[in-house]
Coordinates of C-alpha atoms in Angstrom, one line a residue:
M155 CA 0.1 -0.1 -0.1
N156 CA 1.0 3.8 -0.2
T157 CA 2.5 5.6 2.5
L158 CA 0.2 8.6 2.6
G159 CA 0.1 10.8 5.7
A160 CA -2.4 10.9 8.4
D161 CA -4.1 14.0 6.8
A162 CA -4.4 12.4 3.2
T163 CA -7.5 12.0 1.3
I164 CA -8.3 9.7 -1.5
I165 CA -7.5 12.4 -4.3
D166 CA -3.7 12.7 -2.2
A167 CA -3.7 8.7 -3.1
L168 CA -5.0 9.3 -6.8
D169 CA -2.2 11.9 -7.4
H170 CA 0.7 9.9 -5.7
W171 CA -0.2 7.0 -8.1
A172 CA -0.2 9.4 -11.1
R173 CA 3.1 10.4 -10.2
V174 CA 4.4 7.1 -9.3
Q175 CA 3.1 5.1 -12.1
P176 CA 1.4 7.3 -14.6
T177 CA 1.0 4.9 -17.4
A178 CA -0.3 1.8 -15.3
P179 CA -4.0 1.0 -15.7
A180 CA -6.3 2.4 -13.0
L181 CA -9.7 2.1 -14.2
S182 CA -11.3 -0.1 -17.0
F183 CA -14.9 -0.6 -18.0
L184 CA -15.9 -3.5 -19.8
D185 CA -18.0 -3.2 -22.9
E186 CA -20.9 -5.5 -22.8
A187 CA -20.9 -6.2 -26.5
D188 CA -17.5 -7.8 -26.7
G189 CA -16.2 -7.8 -23.2
A190 CA -13.1 -5.4 -24.3
A191 CA -11.9 -2.9 -21.5
H192 CA -11.8 0.9 -22.1
V193 CA -8.7 1.7 -20.0
F194 CA -7.8 5.0 -18.1
S195 CA -4.2 5.4 -16.6
H196 CA -3.5 6.7 -13.3
A197 CA -2.5 9.9 -15.1
D198 CA -5.4 10.0 -17.4
L199 CA -7.9 9.4 -14.3
A200 CA -6.1 12.2 -12.4
K201 CA -6.2 14.7 -15.2
A202 CA -9.7 14.1 -16.1
S203 CA -11.0 14.4 -12.6
A204 CA -9.1 17.9 -12.1
R205 CA -10.5 19.3 -15.6
F206 CA -14.0 18.3 -13.9
A207 CA -13.0 19.7 -10.7
A208 CA -11.9 23.1 -12.4
G209 CA -15.1 23.4 -14.3
L210 CA -17.4 22.7 -11.2
S211 CA -15.4 24.8 -8.9
Q212 CA -16.7 27.8 -11.0
I213 CA -20.2 27.0 -10.2
I214 CA -20.5 25.6 -6.6
K215 CA -19.1 26.6 -3.4
L216 CA -17.0 24.8 -1.2
G217 CA -18.8 22.1 0.8
E218 CA -22.0 22.3 -1.2
V219 CA -23.8 19.2 -2.1
V220 CA -23.4 17.8 -5.8
P221 CA -26.0 15.0 -6.8
L222 CA -24.4 12.7 -9.6
L223 CA -26.8 11.1 -12.0
Y224 CA -24.9 8.7 -14.3
R225 CA -25.2 5.6 -15.8
P226 CA -22.4 3.0 -15.0
G227 CA -19.2 3.8 -16.5
P228 CA -15.8 5.7 -16.2
D229 CA -17.6 9.1 -16.6
F230 CA -19.0 8.5 -13.1
A231 CA -15.8 7.8 -11.5
I232 CA -14.3 10.8 -13.1
A233 CA -17.3 12.9 -11.6
F234 CA -17.1 11.7 -8.4
L235 CA -13.4 12.1 -7.9
G236 CA -13.6 15.6 -9.5
T237 CA -16.4 16.6 -7.0
L238 CA -14.3 15.5 -4.4
R239 CA -11.3 17.3 -5.6
A240 CA -13.5 20.5 -5.8
G241 CA -14.2 20.5 -2.3
A242 CA -17.6 19.5 -2.8
I243 CA -19.9 16.7 -1.2
A244 CA -20.5 13.9 -3.9
V245 CA -23.8 12.4 -3.9
P246 CA -24.1 9.2 -6.2
L247 CA -27.6 8.7 -7.5
P248 CA -29.2 5.5 -8.6
P249 CA -29.5 5.9 -12.7
L250 CA -33.1 6.4 -14.2
S251 CA -35.0 4.8 -16.8
R252 CA -37.2 6.6 -19.8
G253 CA -40.8 6.5 -18.5
I254 CA -40.5 6.4 -14.9
G255 CA -39.7 10.0 -14.4
A256 CA -37.4 11.5 -11.9
T257 CA -39.5 10.7 -9.0
P258 CA -37.1 8.0 -7.5
I259 CA -34.6 10.6 -7.4
S260 CA -36.5 13.4 -6.1
R261 CA -36.6 12.2 -2.5
F262 CA -32.7 12.1 -2.5
L263 CA -32.5 15.4 -4.0
M264 CA -35.0 17.1 -1.5
D265 CA -33.1 15.0 1.6
C266 CA -29.8 16.5 0.9
D267 CA -31.2 19.9 -0.3
A268 CA -29.6 19.9 -3.6
R269 CA -29.1 23.0 -5.7
I270 CA -27.5 21.6 -8.5
L271 CA -27.7 18.1 -10.2
V272 CA -25.1 16.9 -12.6
A273 CA -26.5 14.8 -15.1
G274 CA -24.0 12.3 -17.3
P275 CA -24.3 11.3 -20.9
G276 CA -27.7 10.7 -22.0
Y277 CA -29.6 12.0 -19.0
L278 CA -29.9 15.7 -19.8
D279 CA -32.6 15.1 -22.4
L280 CA -34.3 12.5 -20.3
L281 CA -34.7 14.7 -17.4
K282 CA -36.1 17.6 -19.7
S283 CA -38.8 15.4 -21.3
E284 CA -39.7 14.2 -18.1
N285 CA -40.2 17.4 -16.4
T286 CA -40.9 16.1 -13.0
L287 CA -37.8 17.8 -11.1
N288 CA -38.2 20.6 -8.7
D289 CA -37.6 23.8 -10.4
R290 CA -35.3 24.9 -7.8
V291 CA -32.8 22.4 -8.9
Q292 CA -30.5 23.3 -11.7
V293 CA -29.6 20.6 -14.0
L294 CA -25.8 20.9 -15.3
D295 CA -24.5 19.0 -18.3
A296 CA -21.6 17.1 -17.3
A297 CA -20.0 17.4 -20.8
E298 CA -19.8 21.3 -20.1
L299 CA -18.0 21.0 -16.8
N300 CA -14.6 20.0 -18.2
C301 CA -12.3 22.8 -18.8
D302 CA -8.5 23.8 -18.8
L303 CA -7.0 23.3 -15.4
G304 CA -6.5 26.5 -13.7
S305 CA -6.3 27.7 -10.1
N306 CA -9.6 26.9 -9.0
E307 CA -9.0 23.7 -7.6
V308 CA -8.9 23.4 -3.7
S309 CA -7.3 20.7 -1.4
P310 CA -10.2 19.1 0.8
G311 CA -9.2 18.5 4.4
P312 CA -9.6 15.2 6.5
E313 CA -12.5 16.8 8.5
N314 CA -14.4 17.8 5.2
I315 CA -17.3 15.6 4.1
A316 CA -16.4 13.8 1.0
F317 CA -20.0 12.1 0.2
L318 CA -23.3 11.2 1.2
Q319 CA -23.6 7.3 0.9
Y320 CA -27.5 6.8 0.9
T321 CA -28.2 3.5 2.7
S322 CA -30.2 0.7 0.8
G323 CA -33.2 1.2 2.3
S324 CA -33.9 -2.5 3.1
T325 CA -35.3 -1.2 6.8
G326 CA -37.0 1.9 5.8
T327 CA -36.4 5.3 4.1
P328 CA -32.7 5.7 2.7
R329 CA -30.8 8.3 4.9
G330 CA -27.5 10.1 3.6
V331 CA -24.5 8.9 5.8
R332 CA -22.1 11.5 6.0
V333 CA -18.8 10.3 5.0
K334 CA -15.7 12.3 6.1
H335 CA -12.3 12.0 3.9
H336 CA -10.6 10.6 7.1
H337 CA -13.4 8.2 7.5
L338 CA -13.0 6.9 4.1
L339 CA -9.0 6.6 4.4
A340 CA -9.3 5.0 7.6
N341 CA -11.7 2.4 6.0
Q342 CA -9.1 1.8 2.9
R343 CA -6.5 1.2 5.2
M344 CA -8.2 -1.4 7.1
I345 CA -9.6 -3.2 3.8
G346 CA -6.0 -2.9 2.7
E347 CA -4.2 -4.6 5.6
W348 CA -7.0 -7.3 5.6
L349 CA -6.7 -8.3 2.0
G350 CA -3.2 -7.4 1.7
S351 CA -3.7 -5.1 -1.0
D352 CA -0.8 -3.5 -3.3
A353 CA -0.3 -2.2 -6.6
Q354 CA -0.7 -5.4 -8.3
L355 CA -4.4 -5.7 -7.1
T356 CA -6.8 -6.3 -9.8
C357 CA -10.5 -6.0 -8.6
L358 CA -13.6 -6.7 -10.8
S359 CA -16.7 -5.2 -9.8
W360 CA -20.4 -5.4 -11.2
L361 CA -22.0 -3.9 -8.2
P362 CA -24.0 -0.4 -8.5
H363 CA -21.3 2.6 -8.2
Y364 CA -24.0 4.2 -5.8
H365 CA -23.7 1.3 -3.4
D366 CA -21.4 1.2 -0.6
M367 CA -19.9 -2.0 -1.6
G368 CA -19.5 -1.0 -5.2
L369 CA -18.5 2.3 -4.7
V370 CA -15.8 2.0 -1.7
G371 CA -14.7 -1.5 -2.4
G372 CA -15.0 -2.1 -5.9
L373 CA -14.0 1.5 -7.3
L374 CA -12.2 3.3 -4.5
H375 CA -10.1 0.6 -3.1
P376 CA -8.1 -0.4 -6.2
L377 CA -7.4 3.2 -6.8
F378 CA -6.0 3.8 -3.3
V379 CA -3.6 1.2 -3.5
G380 CA -2.6 1.8 -7.0
G381 CA -4.2 -1.2 -8.5
Q382 CA -6.8 -1.7 -11.3
A383 CA -10.5 -1.2 -10.9
L384 CA -12.0 -3.4 -13.6
L385 CA -15.9 -2.3 -13.7
M386 CA -19.0 -3.8 -15.5
S387 CA -22.5 -2.7 -15.5
P388 CA -24.9 -4.3 -13.2
A389 CA -27.5 -5.0 -16.1
A390 CA -24.6 -6.7 -18.2
F391 CA -24.2 -9.2 -15.2
L392 CA -27.9 -9.7 -14.8
R393 CA -28.2 -10.1 -18.6
R394 CA -25.3 -12.7 -18.9
P395 CA -23.7 -13.5 -15.4
V396 CA -21.1 -15.7 -17.0
A397 CA -19.4 -12.6 -18.6
W398 CA -18.6 -11.8 -15.0
L399 CA -16.5 -15.3 -14.8
E400 CA -15.3 -14.8 -18.3
A401 CA -13.7 -11.3 -17.1
I402 CA -12.1 -12.8 -14.2
E403 CA -10.4 -15.2 -16.6
R404 CA -9.5 -12.7 -19.3
Y405 CA -8.3 -10.0 -17.3
R406 CA -6.4 -12.2 -14.7
V407 CA -8.6 -10.9 -11.9
N408 CA -7.4 -11.6 -8.5
I409 CA -10.0 -10.1 -6.2
S410 CA -13.8 -9.9 -6.9
L411 CA -16.8 -9.2 -5.0
S412 CA -20.7 -10.2 -5.1
P413 CA -23.5 -10.1 -2.3
N414 CA -25.1 -13.5 -1.6
F415 CA -27.8 -13.2 -4.1
G416 CA -25.3 -12.7 -6.8
L417 CA -23.6 -16.0 -6.3
D418 CA -27.1 -17.8 -6.3
Y419 CA -28.1 -16.0 -9.6
V420 CA -24.8 -17.4 -11.1
L421 CA -25.6 -20.8 -10.1
R422 CA -29.0 -20.6 -11.6
R423 CA -28.1 -18.9 -14.7
V424 CA -24.7 -20.4 -15.6
T425 CA -25.0 -23.5 -17.5
P426 CA -23.0 -26.6 -16.9
D427 CA -21.3 -26.2 -20.6
Q428 CA -20.4 -22.6 -20.0
R429 CA -18.9 -23.8 -16.6
S430 CA -16.7 -26.4 -18.4
R431 CA -15.0 -23.6 -20.5
L432 CA -13.9 -21.4 -17.5
D433 CA -10.6 -21.0 -15.8
L434 CA -11.1 -19.5 -12.5
S435 CA -7.6 -20.5 -10.8
V436 CA -6.1 -16.9 -11.0
L437 CA -8.9 -15.7 -8.6
R438 CA -7.2 -15.3 -4.8
V439 CA -10.4 -13.8 -3.2
L440 CA -14.3 -13.5 -3.7
L441 CA -15.6 -11.4 -1.1
C442 CA -19.0 -12.2 -0.3
G443 CA -20.8 -9.5 2.0
S444 CA -23.7 -6.9 1.7
E445 CA -26.4 -8.9 3.1
P446 CA -26.5 -12.3 5.5
V447 CA -24.2 -14.9 3.9
R448 CA -25.9 -18.2 3.5
A449 CA -23.6 -21.3 4.0
G450 CA -25.6 -23.5 1.4
T451 CA -24.9 -20.8 -1.3
L452 CA -20.9 -20.9 -0.5
E453 CA -20.9 -24.6 -0.6
N454 CA -22.9 -24.9 -3.6
F455 CA -20.8 -22.2 -5.4
A456 CA -17.6 -23.9 -4.5
A457 CA -18.8 -27.2 -5.7
A458 CA -20.2 -25.9 -9.0
F459 CA -16.8 -24.2 -10.0
S460 CA -14.2 -26.6 -8.6
A461 CA -13.6 -28.3 -12.0
A462 CA -13.1 -24.7 -13.2
G463 CA -10.0 -24.2 -10.8
F464 CA -12.0 -22.2 -8.4
Q465 CA -10.8 -22.9 -4.8
S466 CA -13.3 -23.1 -2.0
H467 CA -10.9 -21.1 0.4
C468 CA -11.0 -17.9 -2.1
L469 CA -14.8 -17.4 -0.5
T470 CA -14.5 -14.5 2.0
P471 CA -17.4 -13.7 4.0
C472 CA -17.4 -10.2 5.3
Y473 CA -19.6 -7.7 7.2
G474 CA -20.0 -4.0 6.6
L475 CA -22.4 -1.2 6.2
A476 CA -22.5 2.5 5.0
E477 CA -22.6 4.1 8.6
A478 CA -19.1 2.3 9.0
T479 CA -18.1 3.9 5.6
L480 CA -18.0 0.0 4.2
F481 CA -15.9 -2.7 6.0
V482 CA -16.2 -3.8 9.5
A483 CA -15.3 -7.4 9.7
G484 CA -13.9 -10.0 7.3
H485 CA -12.7 -13.7 7.5
A486 CA -9.2 -14.5 7.4
I487 CA -7.9 -14.6 3.6
G488 CA -7.4 -18.1 2.5
E489 CA -8.7 -19.6 5.7
P490 CA -11.4 -22.3 5.5
I491 CA -15.0 -20.9 6.0
R492 CA -16.0 -21.2 9.5
T493 CA -19.8 -22.2 10.3
I494 CA -21.8 -22.6 13.4
V495 CA -25.1 -24.3 14.4
L496 CA -27.3 -21.7 16.4
D497 CA -30.9 -22.7 17.2
G498 CA -31.0 -25.2 14.2
R499 CA -29.5 -22.5 11.9
S500 CA -26.4 -22.6 10.3
L501 CA -24.2 -19.6 10.4
V502 CA -21.4 -18.3 8.4
G503 CA -18.6 -16.6 10.2
C504 CA -17.6 -13.2 8.9
G505 CA -14.3 -13.0 10.9
R506 CA -12.8 -10.5 13.1
A507 CA -13.2 -6.8 13.3
A508 CA -10.8 -4.8 11.2
T509 CA -8.0 -3.2 12.8
G510 CA -9.2 0.0 14.7
T511 CA -12.8 -1.1 14.8
R512 CA -14.3 -2.7 18.0
V513 CA -17.5 -4.8 17.7
A514 CA -19.5 -5.9 20.7
I515 CA -22.7 -7.6 21.2
V516 CA -25.1 -5.5 23.2
D517 CA -28.8 -6.1 24.7
P518 CA -31.1 -4.5 22.2
V519 CA -33.1 -2.5 24.8
S520 CA -30.6 -1.8 27.9
G521 CA -27.4 -1.5 25.4
C522 CA -25.5 -3.4 28.0
A523 CA -22.6 -5.6 26.5
L524 CA -23.4 -9.5 26.5
P525 CA -20.9 -12.1 27.0
E526 CA -19.5 -14.3 24.0
G527 CA -21.8 -16.5 22.8
E528 CA -25.0 -14.6 23.6
I529 CA -27.2 -13.3 20.6
G530 CA -27.9 -9.5 20.5
E531 CA -27.4 -6.3 18.7
I532 CA -24.3 -5.6 17.0
E533 CA -22.7 -2.4 17.9
I534 CA -19.6 -1.1 16.5
T535 CA -16.7 1.7 17.1
G536 CA -13.7 2.7 15.4
D537 CA -12.3 5.4 13.3
A538 CA -14.1 4.6 10.1
I539 CA -17.6 5.3 11.7
A540 CA -19.3 8.0 9.5
D541 CA -20.4 11.1 11.0
G542 CA -24.0 10.7 11.1
Y543 CA -27.1 11.2 8.8
H544 CA -27.5 14.3 6.7
G545 CA -30.0 16.7 7.9
M546 CA -30.3 14.7 11.3
P547 CA -28.2 16.3 13.9
Q548 CA -30.1 14.1 16.5
H549 CA -28.2 11.1 14.8
C550 CA -24.7 12.1 15.3
F551 CA -22.7 8.6 15.6
N552 CA -19.6 9.9 17.5
S553 CA -17.6 7.1 16.6
R554 CA -20.2 4.6 17.9
F555 CA -23.0 3.1 16.1
R556 CA -25.9 0.5 17.0
T557 CA -26.5 -1.6 13.6
G558 CA -29.8 -2.9 14.2
D559 CA -28.5 -6.1 13.2
L560 CA -28.7 -9.1 15.4
G561 CA -25.1 -11.1 16.1
V562 CA -23.2 -13.3 17.9
V563 CA -19.3 -13.2 18.5
E564 CA -18.1 -16.9 18.9
R565 CA -14.3 -17.5 19.6
G566 CA -13.7 -14.3 18.4
D567 CA -15.6 -14.4 15.0
L568 CA -18.9 -12.4 14.4
F569 CA -21.8 -14.1 13.0
V570 CA -24.6 -12.2 11.8
L571 CA -28.3 -13.4 12.0
G572 CA -30.1 -10.7 10.4
R573 CA -32.4 -7.5 11.3
I574 CA -33.8 -7.2 14.9
S575 CA -36.8 -5.3 13.0
D576 CA -37.4 -8.4 10.8
L577 CA -37.6 -10.8 13.6
I578 CA -40.9 -12.9 14.0
I579 CA -42.1 -13.9 17.5
V580 CA -44.5 -16.9 17.7
R581 CA -45.5 -18.3 21.1
G582 CA -42.4 -16.6 22.9
R583 CA -39.9 -18.0 20.2
N584 CA -37.7 -16.0 18.1
I585 CA -37.7 -16.9 14.2
H586 CA -35.4 -15.4 11.9
P587 CA -37.3 -14.8 8.2
H588 CA -34.4 -16.0 6.8
D589 CA -34.9 -19.5 8.1
I590 CA -38.3 -19.7 6.5
E591 CA -37.3 -18.2 3.3
D592 CA -34.6 -20.6 2.9
T593 CA -37.0 -23.4 3.6
V594 CA -39.5 -21.9 1.1
L595 CA -36.8 -21.8 -1.6
A596 CA -36.0 -25.4 -0.9
A597 CA -39.6 -26.7 -0.9
D598 CA -40.5 -26.2 -4.5
S599 CA -38.3 -25.4 -7.8
D600 CA -40.8 -22.9 -9.0
V601 CA -39.8 -20.7 -6.2
R602 CA -37.7 -18.0 -7.5
T603 CA -34.0 -17.7 -6.0
S604 CA -34.2 -14.6 -3.6
G605 CA -38.0 -14.3 -4.3
T606 CA -39.4 -15.0 -0.8
V607 CA -40.2 -12.7 2.1
A608 CA -41.9 -13.8 5.4
F609 CA -43.6 -11.4 8.0
V610 CA -46.5 -11.1 10.5
L611 CA -49.7 -9.4 10.1
E612 CA -52.0 -8.6 12.7
V613 CA -55.3 -9.9 12.0
E614 CA -58.6 -9.5 14.2
G615 CA -56.2 -9.0 17.3
A616 CA -54.2 -12.1 16.6
E617 CA -50.7 -12.4 14.8
E618 CA -50.4 -14.4 11.5
I619 CA -47.3 -15.5 9.5
V620 CA -47.5 -14.6 5.8
I621 CA -45.2 -16.0 3.0
L622 CA -44.9 -13.9 -0.3
A623 CA -43.0 -16.4 -2.9
E624 CA -42.3 -15.2 -6.4
V625 CA -42.9 -18.2 -8.9
E626 CA -41.0 -18.6 -12.3
R627 CA -42.9 -17.6 -15.4
R628 CA -43.2 -21.2 -16.3
I629 CA -44.3 -23.4 -13.5
R630 CA -44.1 -27.3 -13.4
S631 CA -46.9 -27.6 -11.0
P632 CA -50.5 -26.3 -10.3
M633 CA -50.1 -23.2 -7.8
R634 CA -52.2 -24.8 -5.2
D635 CA -49.6 -27.7 -5.1
I636 CA -46.6 -25.3 -4.9
A637 CA -48.2 -23.1 -1.9
T638 CA -49.3 -26.4 -0.2
R639 CA -45.8 -27.9 -0.3
I640 CA -44.3 -24.6 1.1
A641 CA -46.6 -24.3 4.0
R642 CA -45.9 -28.2 4.9
A643 CA -42.1 -27.6 4.6
V644 CA -42.1 -24.6 7.1
A645 CA -44.2 -26.5 9.3
R646 CA -41.7 -29.4 9.2
D647 CA -38.3 -27.8 9.1
Q648 CA -39.2 -24.6 11.1
G649 CA -41.9 -26.1 13.4
V650 CA -44.0 -23.2 12.9
R651 CA -47.6 -22.5 11.4
I652 CA -47.9 -20.6 8.3
D653 CA -51.4 -18.8 8.1
E654 CA -51.0 -17.7 4.5
V655 CA -48.9 -18.2 1.5
A656 CA -49.5 -15.9 -1.3
L657 CA -47.8 -16.7 -4.7
V658 CA -46.9 -13.6 -6.9
R659 CA -45.2 -12.8 -10.1
A660 CA -41.6 -12.7 -10.9
S661 CA -39.8 -9.3 -9.6
S662 CA -43.0 -8.1 -7.7
I663 CA -41.1 -8.3 -4.2
P664 CA -39.2 -4.9 -3.5
K665 CA -35.2 -5.3 -3.2
T666 CA -32.7 -2.6 -2.5
T667 CA -30.1 -1.6 -5.1
S668 CA -27.9 -4.3 -3.5
G669 CA -30.5 -7.0 -3.5
K670 CA -31.5 -7.0 -0.2
L671 CA -35.0 -7.8 0.3
R672 CA -37.3 -4.8 1.6
R673 CA -39.6 -6.9 3.9
K674 CA -41.5 -3.8 5.3
E675 CA -42.0 -2.5 2.0
A676 CA -43.2 -5.9 0.6
R677 CA -45.6 -6.1 3.5
R678 CA -47.0 -2.6 2.8
R679 CA -47.6 -3.2 -0.7
Y680 CA -49.3 -6.6 0.1
C681 CA -51.5 -4.8 2.9
T682 CA -52.5 -2.3 0.4
G683 CA -53.2 -4.4 -2.6
E684 CA -50.4 -3.0 -4.6
M685 CA -49.1 -6.5 -5.0
T686 CA -51.0 -8.6 -7.7
V687 CA -51.3 -12.4 -6.2
L688 CA -51.3 -15.1 -8.3
H689 CA -52.6 -17.7 -6.0
R690 CA -53.6 -17.5 -2.0
Y691 CA -53.4 -20.3 0.1
R692 CA -54.5 -20.6 3.8
P693 CA -54.5 -23.9 5.6
P694 CA -57.7 -25.0 7.1
N695 CA -58.8 -23.0 9.8
F696 CA -61.6 -24.4 12.3
E697 CA -63.5 -23.2 15.1
A698 CA -62.7 -24.1 18.7
A699 CA -65.6 -26.5 20.0
A700 CA -65.7 -28.3 23.6
F701 CA -64.9 -31.9 23.5
P702 CA -65.8 -34.6 25.8
E703 CA -63.2 -36.6 27.8
T704 CA -61.5 -39.4 26.1
G705 CA -62.9 -42.9 26.8
P706 CA -60.9 -46.0 27.8
L707 CA -57.8 -46.5 25.6
T708 CA -57.3 -49.7 23.7
H709 CA -54.1 -50.3 21.7
D710 CA -55.7 -51.2 18.5
H711 CA -56.0 -49.2 15.2
I712 CA -59.6 -47.6 16.3
G713 CA -58.4 -47.0 19.8
I714 CA -55.2 -45.3 18.9
E715 CA -56.9 -43.4 16.3
N716 CA -59.7 -42.0 18.4
W717 CA -57.3 -41.1 21.2
L718 CA -55.0 -39.2 18.8
I719 CA -58.1 -37.3 17.1
H720 CA -59.2 -36.3 20.7
C721 CA -55.5 -35.1 21.7
L722 CA -55.0 -33.3 18.3
S723 CA -58.3 -31.6 18.4
R724 CA -57.8 -30.2 21.9
A725 CA -54.0 -29.2 21.2
L726 CA -54.8 -27.6 17.7
Q727 CA -58.3 -26.1 18.8
I728 CA -60.1 -27.8 15.6
D729 CA -63.2 -29.9 15.1
P730 CA -62.5 -33.6 15.5
E731 CA -64.8 -34.2 12.6
R732 CA -62.7 -32.1 10.3
I733 CA -59.5 -33.9 10.8
D734 CA -58.5 -35.8 7.6
R735 CA -56.7 -39.0 8.0
R736 CA -54.8 -38.4 4.6
V737 CA -53.8 -34.8 5.2
P738 CA -50.5 -33.8 6.9
L739 CA -51.1 -32.5 10.5
A740 CA -48.9 -29.6 9.7
D741 CA -51.9 -28.4 7.3
H742 CA -54.2 -28.5 10.5
G743 CA -51.9 -26.3 12.3
L744 CA -49.6 -28.7 14.1
D745 CA -46.4 -26.4 15.0
S746 CA -43.4 -27.3 16.9
A747 CA -44.7 -26.3 20.2
S748 CA -47.8 -28.7 19.6
A749 CA -45.8 -31.2 18.7
V750 CA -43.5 -31.1 21.5
E751 CA -46.8 -31.2 23.9
L752 CA -48.2 -34.1 22.0
A753 CA -44.8 -36.3 22.0
A754 CA -45.1 -35.8 26.0
R755 CA -48.7 -37.1 25.8
F756 CA -47.3 -40.1 23.8
R757 CA -44.9 -41.2 26.2
S758 CA -47.1 -40.8 29.3
E759 CA -50.1 -42.7 27.8
F760 CA -48.2 -45.5 25.7
K761 CA -44.9 -45.6 27.7
I762 CA -42.8 -45.6 24.5
D763 CA -39.9 -43.3 23.8
V764 CA -40.9 -41.0 21.2
D765 CA -40.1 -37.2 20.4
E766 CA -41.8 -34.3 18.4
T767 CA -39.8 -35.7 15.0
V768 CA -42.6 -38.4 15.1
F769 CA -44.9 -36.1 13.6
W770 CA -42.7 -35.2 10.6
E771 CA -41.6 -38.8 10.0
H772 CA -45.2 -39.8 9.8
P773 CA -47.2 -36.6 8.8
T774 CA -50.6 -38.0 8.5
L775 CA -53.1 -39.2 11.0
R776 CA -53.0 -42.8 9.3
D777 CA -49.2 -42.6 9.1
L778 CA -49.4 -42.0 12.9
V779 CA -51.7 -44.6 13.8
D780 CA -49.8 -47.3 12.0
Y781 CA -46.5 -46.5 13.6
L782 CA -47.9 -46.4 17.0
A783 CA -49.6 -49.5 16.4
V784 CA -46.2 -51.2 15.5
Q785 CA -44.6 -49.7 18.5
L786 CA -47.2 -51.1 20.9
E787 CA -47.2 -54.6 19.5
R788 CA -43.5 -55.1 20.5

């Protein structure tokens, strides 16, 4: 890594490499048509960003907010670096599409109180035709900002705000995180020490430039260490995911990055024939973060591409968030992935906290530190913790941030469970929606990868668990069968009754720009009827009734069945006449708590050694009667 001083900025790093290795490649963008790279050297990038800064400085005030509306490509990198070089605050915005207007970015512009907006190539005409921006926002044509270098360039200091990183919005309205120059440099040093980065680094990213992992990790980190940032557009990845892997081989990429859903997408879309033509042996590190990392995904990816030379130890789970600039904790490079099983769930270790960062697990209510091995809220402190949220002085972090994520530290490694706000509580039991969603995905091949959410609704004073599941456009089974299999699988594997399964169209469930499920927004759209439901399934619901005490128990099939019907109707609060002997008991509402209770009754009445798994191994009343009859004959 470079040896910049304590008061340096990312611009100082850029200029350092422009002097030391001016002709070395710094930034390359892959053309989707042929995969060819459009290359900028370190000197090219420094000069282009300086020209942009010179033009921008004639229009803006020092420290002014400058939203940047660009499609993926080198133009954005030049504008972002030029904005920082001009002493302004860059605000990367998500790109727009014709026909949807500027409404999606209007809320960002209002939140950051922007006076101007820099529009990249192709956006000026689009914004004028849509005519939906507030009149107070002046739209600048990026092409007119480049001018001859002069004396207008300023040198931002470490305490100046470098950019506003808007959070993904997975838990609510996106908020602009104020990242100062010294936060950015501190985090870059942490990443460099963890990865062992140097000027030989070639990092390939398809992540959005307005997302923290794509911006700080995929673009800025290679530039900070004098390496090469190799970029491709997210749309190119989604249209042809094998292009990402082909580029790793073609350009000798040694580090790349992807959220968990990206790996799932590759597994689903890259064919065995395409895999057979790949050589991924050059890849040293494949970072996996941005959302909860799933053990099954990593195992499947390693197995699928082992024949292509991919080594499983390249998979490197990590944890980070915009409020910490990006990086918080990472798995040791080159070491086997570490997993633990907690409450029946397999969790992937995200390694230890970065140098200069402290991770603590605290009680979500009291904020008191919890001992190792206990689940609580992840709290982070350190030099890279951002300043706070823009326009929200009450949210000043002061180098400490309560993340809202549930986690546990075990033998020094951090394991992330998910968002506290997404937690489902049933009968006093905490259920993580990820567990239900994983079960749904495994239950039926017609369910789309990363297309399921689980949440709780209050209906007539009672809480009900609802599952939304996207189905493929061409399904192999009737929708009722798909929904039924989902409900049964969740009852069997998670021990919880599902009150409703709603099958929806592909791409109906809202996600953030990084692919995270927006559960609250999905719940809102479902409740307001904004989401088209293709099929709705509710397991049979019966009214409770008073039941007579059971008669004398005999150990033949009839006696066992009558006794079981009596117990089940009492435990599940259903009419005994409505218990179908051929239908799985999970469809009648049997969950893990009821199963434990009934298994205890079995042990007491029959004097046989059974536990709650008997209901999943013998799912219908008929199966259960046959099993118990055989056991009692012994």
